[in-house]
Short mmCIF file of C-alpha atoms in Angstrom, two decimals:
data_model
loop_
_atom_site.label_atom_id
_atom_site.label_comp_id
_atom_site.label_asym_id
_atom_site.label_seq_id
_atom_site.Cartn_x
_atom_site.Cartn_y
_atom_site.Cartn_z
CA MET V 1495 -172.80 -2.83 -79.91
CA GLY V 1496 -169.23 -3.10 -78.31
CA LEU V 1497 -166.76 -0.78 -79.08
CA HIS V 1498 -164.93 -1.57 -82.76
CA ALA V 1499 -161.49 -0.44 -83.96
CA CYS V 1500 -161.04 -0.19 -87.62
CA ARG V 1501 -157.79 0.51 -89.62
CA THR V 1502 -158.21 -0.78 -92.85
CA PHE V 1503 -161.24 -0.93 -95.48
CA GLY V 1504 -161.69 -4.83 -95.18
CA LEU V 1505 -161.77 -4.55 -91.23
CA LEU V 1506 -164.05 -1.41 -91.61
CA ALA V 1507 -166.05 -3.71 -93.53
CA LEU V 1508 -166.42 -6.34 -90.86
CA CYS V 1509 -167.10 -3.94 -88.45
CA LEU V 1510 -169.62 -2.11 -90.14
CA GLY V 1511 -171.62 -5.35 -91.41
CA ALA V 1512 -172.53 -6.61 -88.29
CA ALA V 1513 -174.51 -3.74 -87.69
CA SER V 1514 -178.16 -4.20 -88.69
CA ALA V 1515 -179.69 -1.33 -91.29
CA GLN V 1516 -181.23 0.12 -88.10
CA THR V 1517 -178.40 0.47 -86.33
CA LEU V 1518 -176.91 4.72 -86.61
CA LYS V 1519 -173.47 3.80 -86.89
CA VAL V 1520 -171.21 6.61 -85.11
CA GLY V 1521 -167.17 7.14 -86.39
CA VAL V 1522 -164.95 8.20 -83.55
CA THR V 1523 -160.98 8.30 -82.64
CA PRO V 1524 -159.49 6.90 -79.63
CA GLY V 1525 -159.85 8.73 -76.16
CA ALA V 1526 -162.22 11.16 -74.71
CA LEU V 1527 -164.50 11.09 -78.02
CA ALA V 1528 -164.80 7.31 -78.27
CA ASP V 1529 -165.29 6.66 -74.60
CA SER V 1530 -167.82 9.77 -74.35
CA ALA V 1531 -170.09 8.46 -77.12
CA GLN V 1532 -169.76 4.75 -76.09
CA ILE V 1533 -171.60 6.11 -73.01
CA ALA V 1534 -174.05 7.98 -75.22
CA ALA V 1535 -174.49 5.04 -77.00
CA ASP V 1536 -175.15 3.00 -74.25
CA GLU V 1537 -178.09 5.74 -72.59
CA ALA V 1538 -179.12 5.85 -76.62
CA ARG V 1539 -180.10 1.96 -76.51
CA ALA V 1540 -181.70 2.23 -73.24
CA ALA V 1541 -184.20 4.52 -74.86
CA GLY V 1542 -184.99 2.36 -77.47
CA LEU V 1543 -181.77 3.70 -80.81
CA GLU V 1544 -179.28 1.11 -81.52
CA VAL V 1545 -175.90 2.47 -81.94
CA GLN V 1546 -172.76 1.23 -82.85
CA ILE V 1547 -169.52 3.03 -82.13
CA VAL V 1548 -166.64 2.61 -84.55
CA GLU V 1549 -162.98 3.53 -83.76
CA PHE V 1550 -160.87 4.87 -86.13
CA THR V 1551 -157.12 5.21 -85.88
CA ASP V 1552 -156.94 7.14 -89.28
CA TRP V 1553 -157.79 10.51 -89.37
CA THR V 1554 -158.96 10.48 -93.27
CA LEU V 1555 -161.22 7.35 -92.81
CA PRO V 1556 -164.19 8.82 -90.89
CA ASN V 1557 -164.96 10.90 -93.30
CA THR V 1558 -164.66 8.65 -96.25
CA ALA V 1559 -167.04 5.80 -94.60
CA LEU V 1560 -169.52 8.85 -94.12
CA VAL V 1561 -169.30 9.68 -97.70
CA ASN V 1562 -169.66 6.21 -98.83
CA GLY V 1563 -172.45 5.60 -96.54
CA ASP V 1564 -170.85 3.16 -94.36
CA LEU V 1565 -170.88 5.36 -91.16
CA ASP V 1566 -174.41 7.69 -90.29
CA LEU V 1567 -172.18 10.03 -88.28
CA ASN V 1568 -168.68 10.74 -87.22
CA TYR V 1569 -167.27 13.08 -84.22
CA TYR V 1570 -163.58 13.63 -84.53
CA GLN V 1571 -163.18 16.77 -86.38
CA HIS V 1572 -163.14 20.61 -85.62
CA GLN V 1573 -164.95 22.89 -88.41
CA ALA V 1574 -161.90 23.66 -90.04
CA PHE V 1575 -160.92 20.09 -90.47
CA LEU V 1576 -164.02 19.69 -91.58
CA ASP V 1577 -163.83 22.98 -94.48
CA THR V 1578 -160.70 21.56 -95.32
CA PHE V 1579 -161.93 18.14 -96.26
CA ASN V 1580 -165.03 19.01 -98.06
CA ARG V 1581 -163.16 21.64 -100.06
CA GLU V 1582 -160.27 19.46 -101.15
CA ASN V 1583 -162.55 16.38 -101.73
CA ARG V 1584 -165.79 18.62 -103.47
CA GLN V 1585 -168.06 17.04 -100.59
CA ASP V 1586 -171.13 18.60 -98.56
CA LEU V 1587 -170.67 17.10 -94.85
CA ARG V 1588 -172.11 19.08 -92.77
CA SER V 1589 -171.98 19.68 -88.60
CA VAL V 1590 -175.25 18.75 -87.15
CA GLY V 1591 -174.00 19.98 -83.76
CA PRO V 1592 -171.12 20.83 -81.55
CA GLY V 1593 -169.29 18.60 -78.93
CA VAL V 1594 -166.03 18.99 -76.95
CA ARG V 1595 -163.05 21.47 -77.46
CA GLY V 1596 -160.03 20.30 -76.38
CA ASN V 1597 -158.56 23.53 -75.25
CA ILE V 1598 -154.54 24.85 -75.93
CA GLY V 1599 -151.63 25.61 -73.63
CA LEU V 1600 -148.68 27.29 -73.74
CA PHE V 1601 -145.77 25.16 -71.55
CA SER V 1602 -142.42 25.25 -70.78
CA ARG V 1603 -139.63 23.69 -68.88
CA ARG V 1604 -137.42 26.85 -68.71
CA TYR V 1605 -139.87 29.32 -67.66
CA THR V 1606 -142.34 29.82 -65.34
CA THR V 1607 -144.00 32.61 -66.71
CA LEU V 1608 -144.97 34.08 -70.01
CA ALA V 1609 -143.32 37.35 -68.68
CA SER V 1610 -139.68 35.83 -68.11
CA LEU V 1611 -139.41 34.36 -71.85
CA PRO V 1612 -136.14 36.41 -73.30
CA GLN V 1613 -136.04 38.12 -76.87
CA GLY V 1614 -135.79 35.34 -79.40
CA ALA V 1615 -137.26 32.60 -77.31
CA ARG V 1616 -138.07 29.37 -79.39
CA VAL V 1617 -141.53 28.78 -79.76
CA ALA V 1618 -142.75 25.11 -80.71
CA LEU V 1619 -146.24 25.16 -82.49
CA ALA V 1620 -148.15 22.58 -85.07
CA ASN V 1621 -146.64 22.84 -88.68
CA ASP V 1622 -150.71 21.84 -90.12
CA THR V 1623 -152.80 24.89 -91.66
CA SER V 1624 -155.85 24.64 -88.78
CA ASN V 1625 -153.66 23.79 -85.74
CA GLN V 1626 -151.19 26.55 -86.65
CA THR V 1627 -153.97 28.54 -86.48
CA ARG V 1628 -155.17 28.08 -82.85
CA ALA V 1629 -151.79 28.24 -81.82
CA LEU V 1630 -151.34 31.54 -83.46
CA GLU V 1631 -154.65 32.58 -81.91
CA THR V 1632 -153.96 31.74 -78.53
CA LEU V 1633 -150.34 33.64 -78.38
CA GLN V 1634 -152.42 36.35 -79.57
CA GLU V 1635 -154.60 35.67 -76.45
CA ALA V 1636 -151.59 35.50 -74.39
CA GLY V 1637 -150.64 38.90 -75.53
CA LEU V 1638 -146.87 37.63 -77.00
CA ILE V 1639 -147.91 38.30 -80.66
CA ARG V 1640 -150.51 40.35 -82.75
CA LEU V 1641 -152.44 39.07 -85.98
CA ARG V 1642 -153.17 41.34 -88.96
CA PRO V 1643 -156.33 42.72 -88.18
CA ASP V 1644 -157.38 41.48 -92.16
CA ALA V 1645 -155.56 38.31 -91.81
CA PRO V 1646 -157.84 34.98 -93.06
CA ARG V 1647 -159.66 32.85 -90.69
CA LEU V 1648 -156.71 30.32 -90.92
CA ALA V 1649 -154.05 32.60 -90.27
CA GLN V 1650 -150.87 31.35 -90.43
CA LEU V 1651 -147.25 32.78 -89.36
CA ASP V 1652 -147.19 35.11 -92.56
CA ASP V 1653 -150.21 37.11 -90.80
CA ILE V 1654 -148.74 37.95 -87.74
CA ALA V 1655 -148.32 41.77 -87.47
CA GLU V 1656 -146.18 42.28 -83.95
CA ASN V 1657 -144.03 40.20 -82.37
CA PRO V 1658 -142.68 42.35 -79.59
CA LYS V 1659 -140.50 39.76 -78.04
CA LYS V 1660 -139.10 38.66 -81.87
CA LEU V 1661 -140.30 35.05 -80.92
CA SER V 1662 -138.97 32.41 -83.42
CA PHE V 1663 -140.93 29.58 -84.26
CA ILE V 1664 -140.19 26.22 -84.71
CA GLU V 1665 -142.92 24.13 -86.71
CA LEU V 1666 -143.64 20.65 -85.98
CA ALA V 1667 -146.10 17.75 -86.75
CA GLY V 1668 -148.58 17.58 -83.92
CA PRO V 1669 -147.62 14.44 -82.24
CA GLN V 1670 -143.92 15.48 -81.72
CA LEU V 1671 -144.89 18.40 -79.94
CA PRO V 1672 -145.02 17.40 -76.42
CA ARG V 1673 -141.48 16.02 -76.99
CA ALA V 1674 -140.41 19.50 -77.92
CA LEU V 1675 -140.62 20.34 -74.54
CA ASP V 1676 -136.50 19.20 -73.98
CA ASP V 1677 -135.61 21.96 -77.14
CA ALA V 1678 -137.89 24.77 -77.05
CA ASP V 1679 -138.59 27.62 -74.92
CA LEU V 1680 -142.23 27.48 -74.65
CA VAL V 1681 -144.50 24.68 -76.55
CA VAL V 1682 -148.18 25.37 -77.83
CA VAL V 1683 -150.14 22.16 -77.51
CA THR V 1684 -153.38 21.10 -76.32
CA PRO V 1685 -152.97 19.69 -72.54
CA GLY V 1686 -154.89 16.52 -73.22
CA SER V 1687 -152.17 15.68 -75.79
CA LEU V 1688 -149.33 16.18 -72.41
CA VAL V 1689 -151.49 14.07 -70.20
CA GLN V 1690 -151.58 11.06 -73.09
CA ALA V 1691 -147.95 11.43 -73.21
CA GLY V 1692 -147.38 10.78 -69.97
CA GLN V 1693 -146.89 13.87 -68.83
CA ASN V 1694 -149.41 14.76 -66.80
CA GLU V 1695 -147.63 16.97 -64.17
CA VAL V 1696 -146.65 19.50 -66.99
CA ALA V 1697 -150.22 19.38 -68.42
CA HIS V 1698 -151.14 21.31 -65.22
CA GLN V 1699 -148.27 23.57 -64.61
CA GLY V 1700 -149.22 25.46 -68.35
CA LEU V 1701 -148.04 29.19 -68.62
CA PHE V 1702 -151.74 30.05 -70.10
CA TYR V 1703 -154.44 27.93 -71.05
CA SER V 1704 -156.99 29.53 -73.87
CA THR V 1705 -160.43 30.41 -73.23
CA GLY V 1706 -163.61 30.59 -75.42
CA THR V 1707 -166.66 28.46 -76.05
CA ASP V 1708 -166.74 29.32 -79.51
CA THR V 1709 -167.77 26.12 -81.67
CA PHE V 1710 -165.46 26.50 -84.67
CA TRP V 1711 -162.28 24.49 -82.79
CA GLY V 1712 -165.13 22.29 -80.88
CA ILE V 1713 -165.40 19.00 -82.33
CA GLN V 1714 -168.32 18.55 -84.40
CA PHE V 1715 -171.08 16.24 -85.05
CA VAL V 1716 -170.92 15.71 -88.66
CA THR V 1717 -173.23 13.54 -90.96
CA ARG V 1718 -173.99 13.89 -94.83
CA ALA V 1719 -176.24 16.31 -96.16
CA ASP V 1720 -178.57 14.12 -97.23
CA ASN V 1721 -178.82 12.73 -93.90
CA ALA V 1722 -178.72 15.89 -91.29
CA ASN V 1723 -182.70 15.70 -90.80
CA ASP V 1724 -182.22 11.81 -90.03
CA PRO V 1725 -184.33 11.76 -86.48
CA ARG V 1726 -181.71 9.12 -85.13
CA VAL V 1727 -178.69 11.73 -86.05
CA ARG V 1728 -180.93 14.14 -83.75
CA GLN V 1729 -181.58 12.15 -81.02
CA PHE V 1730 -178.29 10.36 -80.29
CA VAL V 1731 -176.64 14.50 -80.78
CA SER V 1732 -179.13 15.27 -77.90
CA ILE V 1733 -178.50 12.43 -75.56
CA TYR V 1734 -174.42 13.03 -75.90
CA GLN V 1735 -175.08 16.77 -74.86
CA SER V 1736 -177.92 16.23 -72.67
CA SER V 1737 -175.72 13.32 -70.57
CA ALA V 1738 -174.76 14.28 -67.01
CA ALA V 1739 -172.57 10.66 -67.53
CA VAL V 1740 -170.66 11.83 -71.05
CA ARG V 1741 -169.91 15.46 -69.24
CA GLN V 1742 -168.16 13.24 -66.59
CA ARG V 1743 -166.54 10.96 -68.77
CA VAL V 1744 -165.30 13.76 -70.50
CA HIS V 1745 -164.18 15.62 -67.25
CA ASP V 1746 -162.16 12.34 -66.11
CA SER V 1747 -160.70 12.01 -69.98
CA TYR V 1748 -159.27 15.31 -69.35
CA ALA V 1749 -157.58 14.32 -65.89
CA GLY V 1750 -160.01 16.18 -64.38
CA GLU V 1751 -158.96 19.52 -65.13
CA GLU V 1752 -161.59 21.70 -66.47
CA LYS V 1753 -159.08 24.28 -68.13
CA PHE V 1754 -158.18 21.71 -70.33
CA TYR V 1755 -161.32 21.30 -72.08
CA SER V 1756 -165.03 23.46 -72.76
CA LEU V 1757 -168.34 22.29 -73.51
CA THR V 1758 -169.14 23.86 -76.64
CA TRP V 1759 -172.52 23.34 -76.73
CA LEU V 1760 -173.34 24.90 -73.24
CA ALA V 1761 -172.53 28.58 -74.56
CA ALA V 1762 -172.32 27.61 -78.21
CA SER V 1763 -172.03 30.37 -81.17
CA PRO V 1764 -172.36 28.79 -84.20
CA ALA V 1765 -168.94 27.67 -86.26
CA GLN V 1766 -169.33 29.41 -89.47
CA PRO V 1767 -167.35 27.30 -92.19
CA VAL V 1768 -164.05 28.66 -93.79
CA ALA V 1769 -165.06 29.92 -97.56
CA GLU V 1770 -161.41 30.06 -98.65
CA VAL V 1771 -157.89 29.72 -97.16
CA LYS V 1772 -155.21 32.12 -98.71
#
């Protein structure tokens, strides 16, 4: 099967209708995830498992299609995003394995070290709940702030306990962050986003890159609760995680820079769902 781009429910039906009932249908988003999943699909076919990769440009449809039974599996969201979808839509979609984690970096056109950041420096970061949490955790890991010990799992700006440089924060939608480099003193964003925005050189000049291999921020393979033990699902996830060709494609997609990403399944600690977002 080829790679399909589905942008509407009508086109989605056409894409999915072409697959047989025994074909495993996997929803992904463009880029490293789609490309690496397609390689796994090719290897699965050689092992006797037919897989159709369905590409989405919308961040809601892959879960909606999964709930409706139009997909068997999707691969595009981290645990925090999944938890929010389940809570807001009263669903029980479940992770059946961890995938790639895109790391976060701290970038600046004006300063070359974190120590040189001035008092009151302006920091641009994501305005959505889960990605703002990631940004704050990265700032804390870099030693620029300290979050409250009792902060919720999805900590937000109000949960900052210590801010010695008196940083001020600019909240922006994720796609706007690469452009904020011209205005902010520091931007918290994935280097992969900078590469996709044509700023490959900047992506390699981060002042700091997040580390860690916990699966909470890694992209999850997700399916319905009643499909979690489908052997086709388990086989595909296993093929993806064990494939040398998949790892090479991921590496290439992240500009050949290992600090841009983590393969969380190699040293995985299980992602724990968030019970409540305060």
